[in-house]
Short mmCIF file of C-alpha atoms in Angstrom, two decimals:
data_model
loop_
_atom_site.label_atom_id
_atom_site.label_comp_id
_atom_site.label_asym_id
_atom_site.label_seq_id
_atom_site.Cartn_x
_atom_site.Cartn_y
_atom_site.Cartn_z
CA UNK I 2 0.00 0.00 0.00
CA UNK I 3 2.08 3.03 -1.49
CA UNK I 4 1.42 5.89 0.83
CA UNK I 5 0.85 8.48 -2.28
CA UNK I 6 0.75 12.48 -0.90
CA UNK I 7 0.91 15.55 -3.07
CA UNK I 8 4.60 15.34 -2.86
CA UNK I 9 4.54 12.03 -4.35
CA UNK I 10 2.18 13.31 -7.51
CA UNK I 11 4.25 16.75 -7.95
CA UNK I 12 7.95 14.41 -8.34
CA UNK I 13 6.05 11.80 -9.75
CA UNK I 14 7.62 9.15 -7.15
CA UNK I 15 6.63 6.08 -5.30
CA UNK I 16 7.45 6.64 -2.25
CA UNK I 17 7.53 10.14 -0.19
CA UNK I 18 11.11 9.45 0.45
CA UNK I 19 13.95 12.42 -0.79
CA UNK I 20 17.39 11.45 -0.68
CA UNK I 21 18.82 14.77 1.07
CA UNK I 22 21.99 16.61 -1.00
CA UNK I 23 24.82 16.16 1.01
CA UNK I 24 27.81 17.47 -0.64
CA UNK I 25 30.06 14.99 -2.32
CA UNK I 26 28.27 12.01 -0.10
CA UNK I 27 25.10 11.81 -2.20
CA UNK I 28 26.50 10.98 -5.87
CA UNK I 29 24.94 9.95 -8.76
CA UNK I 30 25.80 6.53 -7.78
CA UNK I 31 23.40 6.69 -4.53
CA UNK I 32 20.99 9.14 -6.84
CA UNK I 33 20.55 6.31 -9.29
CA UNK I 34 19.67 4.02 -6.62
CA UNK I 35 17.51 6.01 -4.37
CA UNK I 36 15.37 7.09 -7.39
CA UNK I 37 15.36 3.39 -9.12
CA UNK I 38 13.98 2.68 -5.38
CA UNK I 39 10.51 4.53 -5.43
CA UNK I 40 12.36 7.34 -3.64
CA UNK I 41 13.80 10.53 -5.03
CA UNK I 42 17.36 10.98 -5.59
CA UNK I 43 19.17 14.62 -5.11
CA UNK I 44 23.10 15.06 -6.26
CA UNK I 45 25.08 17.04 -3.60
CA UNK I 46 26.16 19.87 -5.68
CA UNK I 47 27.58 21.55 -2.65
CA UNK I 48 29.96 24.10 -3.06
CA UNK I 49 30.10 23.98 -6.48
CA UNK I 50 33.03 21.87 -8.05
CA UNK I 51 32.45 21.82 -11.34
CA UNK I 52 34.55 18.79 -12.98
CA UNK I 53 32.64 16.78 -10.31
CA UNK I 54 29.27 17.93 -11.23
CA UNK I 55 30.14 17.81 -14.91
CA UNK I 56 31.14 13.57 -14.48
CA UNK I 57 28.35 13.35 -11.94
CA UNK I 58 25.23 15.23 -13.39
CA UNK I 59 26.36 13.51 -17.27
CA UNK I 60 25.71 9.98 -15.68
CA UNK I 61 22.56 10.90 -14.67
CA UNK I 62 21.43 12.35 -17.55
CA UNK I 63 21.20 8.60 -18.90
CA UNK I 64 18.65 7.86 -15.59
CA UNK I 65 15.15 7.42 -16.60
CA UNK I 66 13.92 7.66 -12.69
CA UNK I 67 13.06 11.36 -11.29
CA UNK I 68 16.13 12.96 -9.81
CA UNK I 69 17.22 16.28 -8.41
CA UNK I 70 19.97 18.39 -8.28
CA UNK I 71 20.64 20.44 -5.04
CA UNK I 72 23.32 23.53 -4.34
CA UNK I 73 24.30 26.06 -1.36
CA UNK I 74 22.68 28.61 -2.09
CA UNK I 75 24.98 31.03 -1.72
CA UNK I 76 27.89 29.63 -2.66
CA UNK I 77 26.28 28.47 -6.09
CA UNK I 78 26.03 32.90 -6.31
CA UNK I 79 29.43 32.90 -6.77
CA UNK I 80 29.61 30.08 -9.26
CA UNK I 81 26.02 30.81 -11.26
CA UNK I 82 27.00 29.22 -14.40
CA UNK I 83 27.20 26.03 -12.51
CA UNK I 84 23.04 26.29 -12.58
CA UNK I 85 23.58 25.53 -16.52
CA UNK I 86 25.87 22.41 -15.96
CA UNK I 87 22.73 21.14 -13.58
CA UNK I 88 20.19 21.75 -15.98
CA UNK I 89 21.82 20.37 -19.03
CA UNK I 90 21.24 17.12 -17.40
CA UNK I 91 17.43 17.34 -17.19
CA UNK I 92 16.57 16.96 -13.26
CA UNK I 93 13.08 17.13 -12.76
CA UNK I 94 14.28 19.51 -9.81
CA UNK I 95 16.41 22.03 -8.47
CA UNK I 96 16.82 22.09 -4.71
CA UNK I 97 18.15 25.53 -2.92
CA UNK I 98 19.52 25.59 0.69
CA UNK I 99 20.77 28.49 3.11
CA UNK I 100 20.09 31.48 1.08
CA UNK I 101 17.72 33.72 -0.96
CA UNK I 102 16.61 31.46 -4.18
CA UNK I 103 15.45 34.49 -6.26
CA UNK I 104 18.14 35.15 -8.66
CA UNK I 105 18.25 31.58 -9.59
CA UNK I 106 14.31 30.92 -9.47
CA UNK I 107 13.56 32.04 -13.15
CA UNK I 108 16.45 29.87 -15.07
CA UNK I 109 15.32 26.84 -12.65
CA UNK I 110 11.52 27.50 -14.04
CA UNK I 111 12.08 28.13 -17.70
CA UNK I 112 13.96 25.16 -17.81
CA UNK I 113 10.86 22.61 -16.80
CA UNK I 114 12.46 21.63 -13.37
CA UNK I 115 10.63 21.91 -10.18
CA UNK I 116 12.26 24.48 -7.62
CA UNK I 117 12.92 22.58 -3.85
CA UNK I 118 13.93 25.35 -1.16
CA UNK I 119 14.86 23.77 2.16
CA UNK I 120 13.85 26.84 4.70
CA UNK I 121 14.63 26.91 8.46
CA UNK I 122 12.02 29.38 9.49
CA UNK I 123 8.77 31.15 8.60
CA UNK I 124 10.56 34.01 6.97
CA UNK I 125 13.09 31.95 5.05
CA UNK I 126 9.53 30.41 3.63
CA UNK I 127 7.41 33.23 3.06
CA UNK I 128 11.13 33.94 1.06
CA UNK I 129 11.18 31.01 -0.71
CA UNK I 130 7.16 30.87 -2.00
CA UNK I 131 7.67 34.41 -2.86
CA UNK I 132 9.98 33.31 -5.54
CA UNK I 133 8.04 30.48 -6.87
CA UNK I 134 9.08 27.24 -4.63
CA UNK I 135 7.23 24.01 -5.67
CA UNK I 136 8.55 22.22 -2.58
CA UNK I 137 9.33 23.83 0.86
CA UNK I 138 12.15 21.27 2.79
CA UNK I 139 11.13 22.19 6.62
CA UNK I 140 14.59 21.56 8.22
CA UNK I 141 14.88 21.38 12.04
CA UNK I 142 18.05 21.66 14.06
CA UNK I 143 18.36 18.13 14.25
CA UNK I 144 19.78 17.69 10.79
CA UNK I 145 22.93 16.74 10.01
CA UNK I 146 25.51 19.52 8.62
CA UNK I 147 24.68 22.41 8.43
CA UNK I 148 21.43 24.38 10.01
CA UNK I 149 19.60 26.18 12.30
CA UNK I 150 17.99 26.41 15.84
CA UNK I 151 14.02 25.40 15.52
CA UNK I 152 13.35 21.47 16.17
CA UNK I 153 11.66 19.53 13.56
CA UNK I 154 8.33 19.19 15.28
CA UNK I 155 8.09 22.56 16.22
CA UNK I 156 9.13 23.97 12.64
CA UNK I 157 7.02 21.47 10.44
CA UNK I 158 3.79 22.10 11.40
CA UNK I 159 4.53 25.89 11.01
CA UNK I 160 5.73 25.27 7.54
CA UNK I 161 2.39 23.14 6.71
CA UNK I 162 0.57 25.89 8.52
CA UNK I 163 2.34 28.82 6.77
CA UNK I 164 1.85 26.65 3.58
CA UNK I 165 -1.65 26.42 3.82
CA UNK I 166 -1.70 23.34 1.31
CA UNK I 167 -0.41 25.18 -1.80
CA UNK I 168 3.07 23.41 -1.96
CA UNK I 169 3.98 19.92 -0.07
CA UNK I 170 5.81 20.41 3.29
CA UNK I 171 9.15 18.07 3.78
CA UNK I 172 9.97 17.38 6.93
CA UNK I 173 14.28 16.87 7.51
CA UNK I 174 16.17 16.63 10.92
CA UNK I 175 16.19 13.63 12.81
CA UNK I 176 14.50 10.81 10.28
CA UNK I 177 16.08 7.51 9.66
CA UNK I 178 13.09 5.00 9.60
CA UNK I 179 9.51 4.70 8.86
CA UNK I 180 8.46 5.94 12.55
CA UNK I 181 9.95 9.28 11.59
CA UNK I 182 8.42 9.39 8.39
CA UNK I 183 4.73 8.30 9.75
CA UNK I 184 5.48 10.94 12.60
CA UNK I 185 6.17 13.82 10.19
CA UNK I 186 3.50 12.80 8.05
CA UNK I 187 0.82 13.35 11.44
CA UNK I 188 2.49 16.59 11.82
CA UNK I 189 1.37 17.38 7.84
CA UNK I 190 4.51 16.77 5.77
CA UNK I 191 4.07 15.24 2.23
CA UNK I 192 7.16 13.41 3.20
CA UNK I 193 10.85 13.02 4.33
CA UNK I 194 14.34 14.15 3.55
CA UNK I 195 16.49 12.14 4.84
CA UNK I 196 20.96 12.38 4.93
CA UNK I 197 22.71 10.33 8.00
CA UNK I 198 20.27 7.51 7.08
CA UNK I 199 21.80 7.28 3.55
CA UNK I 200 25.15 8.25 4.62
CA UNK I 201 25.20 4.82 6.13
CA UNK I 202 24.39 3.25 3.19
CA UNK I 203 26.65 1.10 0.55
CA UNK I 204 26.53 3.03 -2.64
CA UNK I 205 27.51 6.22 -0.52
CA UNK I 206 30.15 8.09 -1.43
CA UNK I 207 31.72 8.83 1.73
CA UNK I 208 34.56 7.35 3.79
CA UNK I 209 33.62 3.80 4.90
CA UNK I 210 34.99 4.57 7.97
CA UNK I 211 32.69 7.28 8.37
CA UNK I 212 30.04 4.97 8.00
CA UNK I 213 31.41 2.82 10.28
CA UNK I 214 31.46 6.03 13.03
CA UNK I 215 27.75 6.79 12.20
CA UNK I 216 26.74 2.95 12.95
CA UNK I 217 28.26 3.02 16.37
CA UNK I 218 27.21 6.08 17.35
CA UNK I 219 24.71 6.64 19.93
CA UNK I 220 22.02 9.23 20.91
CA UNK I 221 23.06 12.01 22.00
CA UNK I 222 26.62 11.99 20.52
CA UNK I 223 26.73 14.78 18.17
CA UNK I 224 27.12 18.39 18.35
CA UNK I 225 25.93 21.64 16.71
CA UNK I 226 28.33 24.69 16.32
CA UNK I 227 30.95 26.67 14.70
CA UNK I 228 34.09 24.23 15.33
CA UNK I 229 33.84 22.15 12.43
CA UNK I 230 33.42 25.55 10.09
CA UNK I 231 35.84 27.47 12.08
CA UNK I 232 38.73 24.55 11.85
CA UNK I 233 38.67 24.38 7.94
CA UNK I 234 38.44 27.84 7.88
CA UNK I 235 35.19 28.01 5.84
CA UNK I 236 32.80 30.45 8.06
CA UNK I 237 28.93 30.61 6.85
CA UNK I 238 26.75 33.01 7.31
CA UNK I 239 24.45 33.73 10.26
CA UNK I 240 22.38 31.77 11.40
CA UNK I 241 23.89 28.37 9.81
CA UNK I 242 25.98 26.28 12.08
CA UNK I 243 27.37 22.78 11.90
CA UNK I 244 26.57 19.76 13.24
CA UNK I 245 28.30 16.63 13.26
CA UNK I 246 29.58 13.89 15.53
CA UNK I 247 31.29 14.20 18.91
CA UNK I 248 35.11 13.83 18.18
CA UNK I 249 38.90 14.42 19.69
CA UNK I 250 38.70 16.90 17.86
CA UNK I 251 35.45 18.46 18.67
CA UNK I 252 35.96 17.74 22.55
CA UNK I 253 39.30 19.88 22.84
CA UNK I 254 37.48 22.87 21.23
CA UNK I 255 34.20 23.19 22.38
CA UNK I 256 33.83 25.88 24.89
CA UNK I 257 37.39 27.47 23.46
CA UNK I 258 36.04 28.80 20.14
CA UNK I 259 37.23 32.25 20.64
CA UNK I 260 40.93 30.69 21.49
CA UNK I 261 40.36 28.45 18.15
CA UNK I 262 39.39 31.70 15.93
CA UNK I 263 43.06 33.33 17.20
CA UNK I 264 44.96 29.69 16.45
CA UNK I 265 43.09 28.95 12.94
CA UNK I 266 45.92 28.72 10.38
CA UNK I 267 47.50 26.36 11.98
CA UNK I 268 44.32 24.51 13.28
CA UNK I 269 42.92 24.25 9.82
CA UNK I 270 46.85 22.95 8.45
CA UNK I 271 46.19 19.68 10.79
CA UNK I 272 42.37 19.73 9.75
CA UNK I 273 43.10 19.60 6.46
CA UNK I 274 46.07 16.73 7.06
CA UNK I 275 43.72 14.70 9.24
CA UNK I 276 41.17 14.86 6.34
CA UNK I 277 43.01 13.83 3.55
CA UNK I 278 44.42 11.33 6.03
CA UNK I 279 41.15 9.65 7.05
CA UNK I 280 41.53 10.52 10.22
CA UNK I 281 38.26 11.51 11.82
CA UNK I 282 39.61 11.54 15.39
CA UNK I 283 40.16 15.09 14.08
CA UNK I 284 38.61 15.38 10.51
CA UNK I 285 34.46 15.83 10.93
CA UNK I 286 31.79 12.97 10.61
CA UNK I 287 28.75 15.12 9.43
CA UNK I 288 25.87 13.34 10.84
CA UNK I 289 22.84 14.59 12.39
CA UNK I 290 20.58 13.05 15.85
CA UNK I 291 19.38 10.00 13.92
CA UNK I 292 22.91 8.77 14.21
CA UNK I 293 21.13 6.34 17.47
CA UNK I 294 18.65 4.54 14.89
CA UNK I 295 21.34 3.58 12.42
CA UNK I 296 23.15 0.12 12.88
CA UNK I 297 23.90 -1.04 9.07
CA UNK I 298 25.89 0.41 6.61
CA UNK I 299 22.73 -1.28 3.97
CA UNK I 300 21.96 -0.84 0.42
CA UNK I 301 20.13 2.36 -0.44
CA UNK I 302 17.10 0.61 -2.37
CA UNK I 303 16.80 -1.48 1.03
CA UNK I 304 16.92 0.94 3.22
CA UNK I 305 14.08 3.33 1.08
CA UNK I 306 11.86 -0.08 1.16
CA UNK I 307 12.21 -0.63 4.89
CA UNK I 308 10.97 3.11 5.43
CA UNK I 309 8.12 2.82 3.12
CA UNK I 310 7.16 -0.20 4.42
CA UNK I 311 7.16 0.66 8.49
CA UNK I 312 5.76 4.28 7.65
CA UNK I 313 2.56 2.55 5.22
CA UNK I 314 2.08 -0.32 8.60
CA UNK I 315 2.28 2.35 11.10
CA UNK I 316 -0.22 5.07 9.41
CA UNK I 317 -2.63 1.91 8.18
CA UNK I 318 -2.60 0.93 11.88
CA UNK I 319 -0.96 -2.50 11.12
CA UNK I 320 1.38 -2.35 14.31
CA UNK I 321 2.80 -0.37 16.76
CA UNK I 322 6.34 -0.91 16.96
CA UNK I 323 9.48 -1.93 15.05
CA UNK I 324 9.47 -5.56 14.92
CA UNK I 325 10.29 -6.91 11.94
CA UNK I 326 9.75 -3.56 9.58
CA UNK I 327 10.88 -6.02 6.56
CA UNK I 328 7.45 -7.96 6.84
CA UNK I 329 4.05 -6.55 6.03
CA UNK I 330 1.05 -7.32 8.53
CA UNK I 331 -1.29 -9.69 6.73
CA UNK I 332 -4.35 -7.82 7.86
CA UNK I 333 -2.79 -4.64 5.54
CA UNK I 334 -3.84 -7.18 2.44
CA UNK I 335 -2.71 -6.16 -1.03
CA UNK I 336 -3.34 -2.95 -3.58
CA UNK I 337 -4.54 0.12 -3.20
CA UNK I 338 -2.22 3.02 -1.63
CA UNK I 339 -2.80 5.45 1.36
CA UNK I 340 -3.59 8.76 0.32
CA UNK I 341 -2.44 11.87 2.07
#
C-alpha cells in the first residue's frame, strides 16, 4: 500500500522518500539508486566543483527515474554558471539551501524543473514561495551539517501551517526510519528528507569509515556549532551552524572557540592533514541526531523499502512498533495506496 501524498504526484515518485543533497556524499551513484527505489534521488552539488558535477550530473542524464539536483545557495552565487551544468542534465528539480533562491528561481523554471527550497524558518519560507518554490524542505536543528535552531516538530507544522496546502511540506532533521516518516506525516509533511540515514548506506560516497562512526554512534553523541566551520576555515553566514559527531577533535574545542578563531591557520593545516588522512579523530563525521537509529551500513534501495514499508504499517494501523519492519502485517492485504 504506497502511501501516495501531493509530494509524491508533484515528483512523480513512489514513495515520499527524498534522498537529502549532502555534498560529495550523495553521488549519482546513490541518486541512481535512491530514485530506481521509489524514492527521489538529489546530487550534492555543494559548493560547487564543477569537474565533479560535470562527471556526476552527465551519468545521470542517462537515468530514466526522477532525480534532483541540489546547491548552497549562496555559494552556487558565486559560481552561477554552474546552474547551466545542472540543468543540461534534465533533473526534474532544483533544490536551494541556506540562502535567498530568487536570482536563480527564473532559469530553474524556464527550464521545466521543479524548484525545492529547504527553509529553516517562517521568513526563510514566506522567502522562498515568494519566488516560486514548488517544494518547501522544513529543516529542524536536528539535521545533520549544516542548520539552524528550531526542532523539527516545532518547525514542520509551522511550515504546513504557513503553507496552507499550496506546496507539499518536507519534513528533515532527525529521520532515519519509517516511525519518523509516519510521525512527520501526522504533523502534515508530504514526506521526508532524509541524509545520515543514507550516509550509512553502501553506494555512498563517503569514507567507509565514516560509515562505520555513524553505525556506532549513539544518541546524543553529536554536536551543533561553529568548530567544524571554524577549523577548515570556511565560516557561513548567520544563522547556519554545523553539526556533526562528537570527536577528539570536537571535545578539545568546544567551549574554546574564541581561542580556536586566534589559532586557525594552523588549526585548519592539521584539519586539512587529518582529512586527507582519514583521520576523523580530528577530521568531521557530518551526521545529524538519527545517528542512534542507524546500525547497518545497507543498500540504499533497502533501506528506502524498509521506510516505506514501516511508515505505510504504522499510518494503516498494522502495528505499533518496530518488529520486523521487513514484513508486512497480513491484515494490511494487497493494492490500493494510502492517500495523504
Amino acid at each position: 500500500m504506497p502511501i501516495e501524498t501531493s509530494l509524491t504526484r508533484l515528483l512523480e515518485i513512489e514513495h515520499p522518500i527524498l534522498l537529502a543533497p549532502m555534498d560529495i556524499v550523495a553521488g549519482s551513484r546513490l541518486v541512481t539508486v535512491v530514485s530506481r527505489a521509489g524514492g527521489f534521488g538529489i546530487l550534492g552539488g555543494g559548493y560547487g566543483e564543477k569537474v565533479w558535477l560535470e562527471q556526476e550530473t552527465a551519468k545521470l542524464a542517462r537515468l530514466s527515474a526522477p532525480f534532483g539536483i541540489g546547491f548552497i545557495t549562496w555559494s552556487l552565487a558565486k559560481r552561477p554558471e554552474l546552474l547551466d551544468v545542472a540543468l543540461a542534465a534534465r533533473p526534474s528539480a532544483i533544490m536551494l539551501s541556506f540562502g535567498d533562491p530568487a536570482p536563480f528561481a527564473p532559469k530553474i523554471k524556464s527550464a521545466g524543473a521543479r524548484l525545492i527550497c529547504q527553509v529553516q524558518d517562517e521568513a526563510m519560507a514566506r522567502q522562498a514561495l515568494d519566488a516560486g518554490a514548488d517544494i518547501l524542505i522544513a529543516q529542524g536543528t536536528e539535521a545533520g551539517g549544516h542548520g539552524a535552531s528550531r526542532t523539527t516538530a516545532d518547525l514542520v507544522p509551522a511550515i504546513v501551517d504557513l503553507a496552507a496546502g499550496h506546496v507539499p511540506v518536507v519534513a528533515a532533521g532527525g529521520i532515519a526510519d519509517g516511525r519518523g516518516l509516519a510521525a512527520m506525516m501526522m504533523l502534515g509533511a508530504s514526506g521526508v528528507l532524509l541524509g545520515t540515514r543514507f550516509y550509512a548506506s553502501q553506494e555512498a560516497d563517503g569514507a567507509e569509515e565514516a560509515k562505520r562512526r555513524i553505525c556506532a554512534a549513539n544518541s546524543g553523541t553529536t554536536v551543533r556549532g561553529i568548530i567544524f566551520d571554524l577549523s577548515r576555515n570556511n565560516v557561513w553566514p548567520a544563522p547556519f551552524t554545523g553539526r556533526c559527531l562528537v570527536n577528539d577533535h570536537a571535545r578539545r574545542w568546544i567551549g574554546r572557540e574564541v581561542e580556536l578563531m586566534q589559532n586557525v591557520a594552523a588549526v585548519a593545516a592539521d584539519y586539512v592533514a587529518a582529512k586527507a588522512a582519514g583521520n576523523f579523530d580530528v577530521a568531521a563525521v557530518i551526521a545529524g541526531e538519527a545517528v542512534g537509529l542507524i546500525h547497518d551500513i545497507a543498500p540504499a534501495a533497502e533501506i528506502v523499502e524498509r521506510i516505506a514499508i514501516e511508515a505505510e504499517q504504522l499510518l494503516a494501523g498494522g502495528r505499533n512498533s518496530v518488529t520486523a519492519p521487513q514484513i508486512l502485517s497480513p491484515s494490511l492485504g494487497g493494492g490500493g495506496s494510502l492517500r495523504m
